[in-house]
PDB file of C-alpha atoms in Angstrom:
ATOM      1  CA  UNK A  23     114.975 166.021 147.267  1.00 64.00           C
ATOM      2  CA  UNK A  24     115.901 168.770 149.504  1.00 65.00           C
ATOM      3  CA  UNK A  25     118.208 170.293 146.963  1.00 67.00           C
ATOM      4  CA  UNK A  26     115.634 169.948 144.130  1.00 69.00           C
ATOM      5  CA  UNK A  27     112.969 171.614 146.184  1.00 74.00           C
ATOM      6  CA  UNK A  28     115.260 174.433 147.215  1.00 73.00           C
ATOM      7  CA  UNK A  29     116.320 175.130 143.690  1.00 73.00           C
ATOM      8  CA  UNK A  30     112.753 175.067 142.373  1.00 75.00           C
ATOM      9  CA  UNK A  31     111.270 177.221 145.141  1.00 76.00           C
ATOM     10  CA  UNK A  32     114.142 179.639 145.125  1.00 78.00           C
ATOM     11  CA  UNK A  33     113.688 180.045 141.312  1.00 78.00           C
ATOM     12  CA  UNK A  34     110.017 180.782 141.875  1.00 78.00           C
ATOM     13  CA  UNK A  35     110.621 183.414 144.414  1.00 82.00           C
ATOM     14  CA  UNK A  36     113.215 185.062 142.266  1.00 82.00           C
ATOM     15  CA  UNK A  37     110.978 184.990 139.215  1.00 81.00           C
ATOM     16  CA  UNK A  38     108.067 186.345 141.320  1.00 81.00           C
ATOM     17  CA  UNK A  39     110.011 189.486 142.230  1.00 82.00           C
ATOM     18  CA  UNK A  40     110.737 189.979 138.521  1.00 82.00           C
ATOM     19  CA  UNK A  41     107.194 189.835 137.196  1.00 85.00           C
ATOM     20  CA  UNK A  42     105.331 192.698 138.826  1.00 81.00           C
ATOM     21  CA  UNK A  43     103.054 193.213 141.790  1.00 82.00           C
ATOM     22  CA  UNK A  44     101.232 189.936 141.646  1.00 80.00           C
ATOM     23  CA  UNK A  45     104.391 188.055 141.267  1.00 83.00           C
ATOM     24  CA  UNK A  46     105.977 189.947 144.242  1.00 85.00           C
ATOM     25  CA  UNK A  47     103.142 189.086 146.583  1.00 84.00           C
ATOM     26  CA  UNK A  48     103.251 185.424 145.443  1.00 84.00           C
ATOM     27  CA  UNK A  49     107.050 185.409 145.935  1.00 86.00           C
ATOM     28  CA  UNK A  50     106.577 186.612 149.623  1.00 85.00           C
ATOM     29  CA  UNK A  51     103.990 183.965 150.197  1.00 85.00           C
ATOM     30  CA  UNK A  52     106.027 181.258 148.397  1.00 86.00           C
ATOM     31  CA  UNK A  53     109.092 182.112 150.606  1.00 86.00           C
ATOM     32  CA  UNK A  54     106.954 181.728 153.701  1.00 86.00           C
ATOM     33  CA  UNK A  55     105.371 178.653 152.580  1.00 85.00           C
ATOM     34  CA  UNK A  56     108.579 177.041 151.308  1.00 85.00           C
ATOM     35  CA  UNK A  57     110.263 177.778 154.574  1.00 87.00           C
ATOM     36  CA  UNK A  58     107.503 176.278 156.729  1.00 89.00           C
ATOM     37  CA  UNK A  59     106.749 173.152 154.467  1.00 88.00           C
ATOM     38  CA  UNK A  60     110.467 172.748 153.823  1.00 87.00           C
ATOM     39  CA  UNK A  61     111.195 172.663 157.562  1.00 90.00           C
ATOM     40  CA  UNK A  62     108.593 170.111 158.151  1.00 91.00           C
ATOM     41  CA  UNK A  63     109.778 167.950 155.224  1.00 88.00           C
ATOM     42  CA  UNK A  64     113.287 168.110 156.370  1.00 87.00           C
ATOM     43  CA  UNK A  65     112.339 167.400 159.971  1.00 91.00           C
ATOM     44  CA  UNK A  66     110.287 164.321 158.775  1.00 89.00           C
ATOM     45  CA  UNK A  67     113.135 163.269 156.537  1.00 85.00           C
ATOM     46  CA  UNK A  68     115.642 163.575 159.345  1.00 86.00           C
ATOM     47  CA  UNK A  69     113.516 161.520 161.674  1.00 86.00           C
ATOM     48  CA  UNK A  70     113.165 158.860 159.091  1.00 82.00           C
ATOM     49  CA  UNK A  71     116.937 158.697 158.348  1.00 80.00           C
ATOM     50  CA  UNK A  72     117.773 158.634 162.126  1.00 81.00           C
ATOM     51  CA  UNK A  73     115.526 155.704 162.619  1.00 77.00           C
ATOM     52  CA  UNK A  74     116.119 153.961 159.433  1.00 69.00           C
ATOM     53  CA  UNK A  75     119.929 154.159 159.315  1.00 63.00           C
ATOM     54  CA  UNK A  76     122.158 155.391 156.381  1.00 57.00           C
ATOM     55  CA  UNK A  77     119.828 154.048 153.699  1.00 62.00           C
ATOM     56  CA  UNK A  78     116.293 154.855 154.933  1.00 61.00           C
ATOM     57  CA  UNK A  79     115.088 155.053 151.378  1.00 61.00           C
ATOM     58  CA  UNK A  80     115.862 151.340 150.848  1.00 67.00           C
ATOM     59  CA  UNK A  81     113.574 150.389 153.728  1.00 70.00           C
ATOM     60  CA  UNK A  82     110.261 150.878 152.113  1.00 77.00           C
ATOM     61  CA  UNK A  83     106.925 150.315 153.733  1.00 80.00           C
ATOM     62  CA  UNK A  84     107.698 152.729 156.655  1.00 82.00           C
ATOM     63  CA  UNK A  85     104.110 154.164 156.430  1.00 85.00           C
ATOM     64  CA  UNK A  86     102.800 150.858 157.856  1.00 85.00           C
ATOM     65  CA  UNK A  87     105.058 151.088 160.972  1.00 84.00           C
ATOM     66  CA  UNK A  88     104.955 154.993 161.346  1.00 88.00           C
ATOM     67  CA  UNK A  89     101.637 156.304 160.127  1.00 92.00           C
ATOM     68  CA  UNK A  90     101.984 159.715 161.799  1.00 94.00           C
ATOM     69  CA  UNK A  91     105.383 160.190 160.321  1.00 92.00           C
ATOM     70  CA  UNK A  92     104.052 159.129 156.833  1.00 92.00           C
ATOM     71  CA  UNK A  93     101.106 161.546 157.213  1.00 93.00           C
ATOM     72  CA  UNK A  94     103.369 164.403 158.212  1.00 94.00           C
ATOM     73  CA  UNK A  95     105.650 163.719 155.352  1.00 91.00           C
ATOM     74  CA  UNK A  96     102.795 163.567 152.883  1.00 92.00           C
ATOM     75  CA  UNK A  97     101.337 166.813 153.960  1.00 91.00           C
ATOM     76  CA  UNK A  98     104.651 168.511 153.733  1.00 90.00           C
ATOM     77  CA  UNK A  99     105.179 167.106 150.247  1.00 89.00           C
ATOM     78  CA  UNK A 100     101.798 168.273 149.122  1.00 88.00           C
ATOM     79  CA  UNK A 101     102.455 171.771 150.294  1.00 87.00           C
ATOM     80  CA  UNK A 102     105.890 171.805 148.603  1.00 86.00           C
ATOM     81  CA  UNK A 103     104.254 170.480 145.464  1.00 86.00           C
ATOM     82  CA  UNK A 104     101.776 173.193 145.465  1.00 84.00           C
ATOM     83  CA  UNK A 105      98.626 171.218 144.939  1.00 82.00           C
ATOM     84  CA  UNK A 106      95.309 173.043 145.018  1.00 78.00           C
ATOM     85  CA  UNK A 107      94.059 174.048 148.521  1.00 73.00           C
ATOM     86  CA  UNK A 108      97.631 174.280 149.761  1.00 77.00           C
ATOM     87  CA  UNK A 109      99.447 177.497 150.567  1.00 75.00           C
ATOM     88  CA  UNK A 110     101.959 176.716 147.855  1.00 81.00           C
ATOM     89  CA  UNK A 111      99.211 176.684 145.264  1.00 84.00           C
ATOM     90  CA  UNK A 112      98.033 180.112 146.191  1.00 82.00           C
ATOM     91  CA  UNK A 113     101.564 181.508 146.076  1.00 84.00           C
ATOM     92  CA  UNK A 114     102.234 179.992 142.719  1.00 86.00           C
ATOM     93  CA  UNK A 115      98.905 181.254 141.390  1.00 85.00           C
ATOM     94  CA  UNK A 116     100.073 184.729 142.242  1.00 85.00           C
ATOM     95  CA  UNK A 117     103.408 184.303 140.596  1.00 87.00           C
ATOM     96  CA  UNK A 118     102.011 182.918 137.499  1.00 86.00           C
ATOM     97  CA  UNK A 119      99.371 185.571 137.244  1.00 87.00           C
ATOM     98  CA  UNK A 120     102.149 188.087 137.144  1.00 87.00           C
ATOM     99  CA  UNK A 121     104.138 186.056 134.678  1.00 87.00           C
ATOM    100  CA  UNK A 122     101.246 185.697 132.193  1.00 87.00           C
ATOM    101  CA  UNK A 123     100.902 189.511 132.208  1.00 87.00           C
ATOM    102  CA  UNK A 124     104.651 190.188 131.785  1.00 86.00           C
ATOM    103  CA  UNK A 125     106.237 187.326 129.932  1.00 85.00           C
ATOM    104  CA  UNK A 126     105.758 185.518 126.672  1.00 88.00           C
ATOM    105  CA  UNK A 127     103.634 182.418 126.788  1.00 88.00           C
ATOM    106  CA  UNK A 128     106.516 180.066 125.969  1.00 89.00           C
ATOM    107  CA  UNK A 129     108.492 181.336 128.846  1.00 85.00           C
ATOM    108  CA  UNK A 130     105.571 180.880 131.415  1.00 84.00           C
ATOM    109  CA  UNK A 131     104.989 177.350 130.041  1.00 87.00           C
ATOM    110  CA  UNK A 132     108.682 176.466 130.178  1.00 86.00           C
ATOM    111  CA  UNK A 133     108.816 177.479 133.842  1.00 81.00           C
ATOM    112  CA  UNK A 134     106.261 174.820 134.571  1.00 84.00           C
ATOM    113  CA  UNK A 135     108.801 172.077 133.873  1.00 86.00           C
ATOM    114  CA  UNK A 136     110.823 172.379 137.071  1.00 83.00           C
ATOM    115  CA  UNK A 137     107.545 172.403 139.101  1.00 84.00           C
ATOM    116  CA  UNK A 138     106.443 169.216 137.326  1.00 86.00           C
ATOM    117  CA  UNK A 139     109.813 167.649 138.143  1.00 86.00           C
ATOM    118  CA  UNK A 140     109.575 168.714 141.693  1.00 85.00           C
ATOM    119  CA  UNK A 141     106.077 167.123 142.018  1.00 86.00           C
ATOM    120  CA  UNK A 142     107.343 163.859 140.431  1.00 90.00           C
ATOM    121  CA  UNK A 143     110.437 163.698 142.643  1.00 86.00           C
ATOM    122  CA  UNK A 144     108.364 164.304 145.893  1.00 87.00           C
ATOM    123  CA  UNK A 145     105.968 161.550 144.823  1.00 89.00           C
ATOM    124  CA  UNK A 146     108.714 159.136 143.897  1.00 88.00           C
ATOM    125  CA  UNK A 147     110.543 159.782 147.171  1.00 84.00           C
ATOM    126  CA  UNK A 148     107.333 159.291 149.354  1.00 87.00           C
ATOM    127  CA  UNK A 149     106.274 156.165 147.682  1.00 88.00           C
ATOM    128  CA  UNK A 150     109.698 154.588 147.853  1.00 84.00           C
ATOM    129  CA  UNK A 151     110.056 155.297 151.622  1.00 84.00           C
ATOM    130  CA  UNK A 152     106.507 155.062 152.884  1.00 86.00           C
ATOM    131  CA  UNK A 153     104.504 152.797 150.628  1.00 86.00           C
ATOM    132  CA  UNK A 154     105.092 149.362 149.117  1.00 74.00           C
ATOM    133  CA  UNK A 155     106.728 146.325 150.618  1.00 77.00           C
ATOM    134  CA  UNK A 156     109.083 146.419 153.528  1.00 74.00           C
ATOM    135  CA  UNK A 157     112.555 145.745 152.380  1.00 72.00           C
ATOM    136  CA  UNK A 158     114.772 146.604 155.254  1.00 65.00           C
ATOM    137  CA  UNK A 159     115.504 144.973 158.521  1.00 55.00           C
ATOM    138  CA  UNK A 160     114.574 146.441 161.922  1.00 60.00           C
ATOM    139  CA  UNK A 161     111.564 148.310 163.099  1.00 69.00           C
ATOM    140  CA  UNK A 162     110.929 152.012 162.850  1.00 78.00           C
ATOM    141  CA  UNK A 163     108.897 153.483 165.627  1.00 83.00           C
ATOM    142  CA  UNK A 164     106.367 156.317 164.937  1.00 89.00           C
ATOM    143  CA  UNK A 165     106.688 159.912 166.055  1.00 91.00           C
ATOM    144  CA  UNK A 166     106.908 160.535 169.804  1.00 92.00           C
ATOM    145  CA  UNK A 167     104.982 163.466 171.496  1.00 94.00           C
ATOM    146  CA  UNK A 168     107.760 166.099 170.908  1.00 94.00           C
ATOM    147  CA  UNK A 169     108.205 165.231 167.286  1.00 94.00           C
ATOM    148  CA  UNK A 170     104.471 165.145 166.704  1.00 95.00           C
ATOM    149  CA  UNK A 171     104.054 168.521 168.267  1.00 95.00           C
ATOM    150  CA  UNK A 172     106.990 170.112 166.168  1.00 95.00           C
ATOM    151  CA  UNK A 173     105.636 168.654 162.929  1.00 95.00           C
ATOM    152  CA  UNK A 174     102.049 169.560 163.734  1.00 95.00           C
ATOM    153  CA  UNK A 175     102.996 173.067 164.556  1.00 95.00           C
ATOM    154  CA  UNK A 176     104.812 173.547 161.099  1.00 93.00           C
ATOM    155  CA  UNK A 177     101.988 171.891 159.240  1.00 93.00           C
ATOM    156  CA  UNK A 178      99.269 173.920 160.995  1.00 93.00           C
ATOM    157  CA  UNK A 179     101.029 177.117 160.029  1.00 90.00           C
ATOM    158  CA  UNK A 180     101.156 175.858 156.304  1.00 88.00           C
ATOM    159  CA  UNK A 181      97.387 174.989 156.538  1.00 88.00           C
ATOM    160  CA  UNK A 182      96.519 178.381 157.980  1.00 87.00           C
ATOM    161  CA  UNK A 183      98.367 180.186 155.277  1.00 85.00           C
ATOM    162  CA  UNK A 184      96.642 177.999 152.631  1.00 82.00           C
ATOM    163  CA  UNK A 185      93.129 178.630 154.154  1.00 84.00           C
ATOM    164  CA  UNK A 186      93.456 182.285 154.051  1.00 84.00           C
ATOM    165  CA  UNK A 187      96.476 183.421 151.809  1.00 82.00           C
ATOM    166  CA  UNK A 188      95.165 187.029 151.476  1.00 81.00           C
ATOM    167  CA  UNK A 189      95.436 187.655 155.185  1.00 85.00           C
ATOM    168  CA  UNK A 190      99.021 186.433 155.179  1.00 81.00           C
ATOM    169  CA  UNK A 191      99.934 188.414 152.085  1.00 78.00           C
ATOM    170  CA  UNK A 192      98.619 191.534 153.852  1.00 81.00           C
ATOM    171  CA  UNK A 193     100.704 190.714 156.864  1.00 80.00           C
ATOM    172  CA  UNK A 194     103.764 189.955 154.772  1.00 71.00           C
ATOM    173  CA  UNK A 195     103.428 193.206 152.752  1.00 70.00           C
ATOM    174  CA  UNK A 196     103.456 195.417 155.875  1.00 72.00           C
TER     175      UNK A 196
END
């Protein structure tokens, strides 16, 4: 998932810089959001792997045992997927606004395919690890205070960018 996310988001940033002013501002925002949400997602995945052993994905049902970890992972995945009201959505809207103005329609529509695959991959991973029946042995504990603070800080930054993306665009453009 990390590799797929990195390829999709890097491609978006590169494309944004190629499609004019709106795309460039979206690329700056996407780079920021991708770094923050990606860091949160990787931190949550690392915590899950550390506690779940070599095959944490095979565990299933981790959300019942570690609800804070599941919530943080879901919020990071939603930001990476770029759903509406997330900072990723605002960034992609800027990039696609520039793309519609500068590229043929077929090229813009074709560029949506990797984003759809990213969303499906994030959903599939989340539901395999955090939802469903418990398949693995052992018990996974929830986030401790330090882990909660680190993830909350990253996710708060993502939320602040999503609530007022224009302010962050102005700061990034300076």
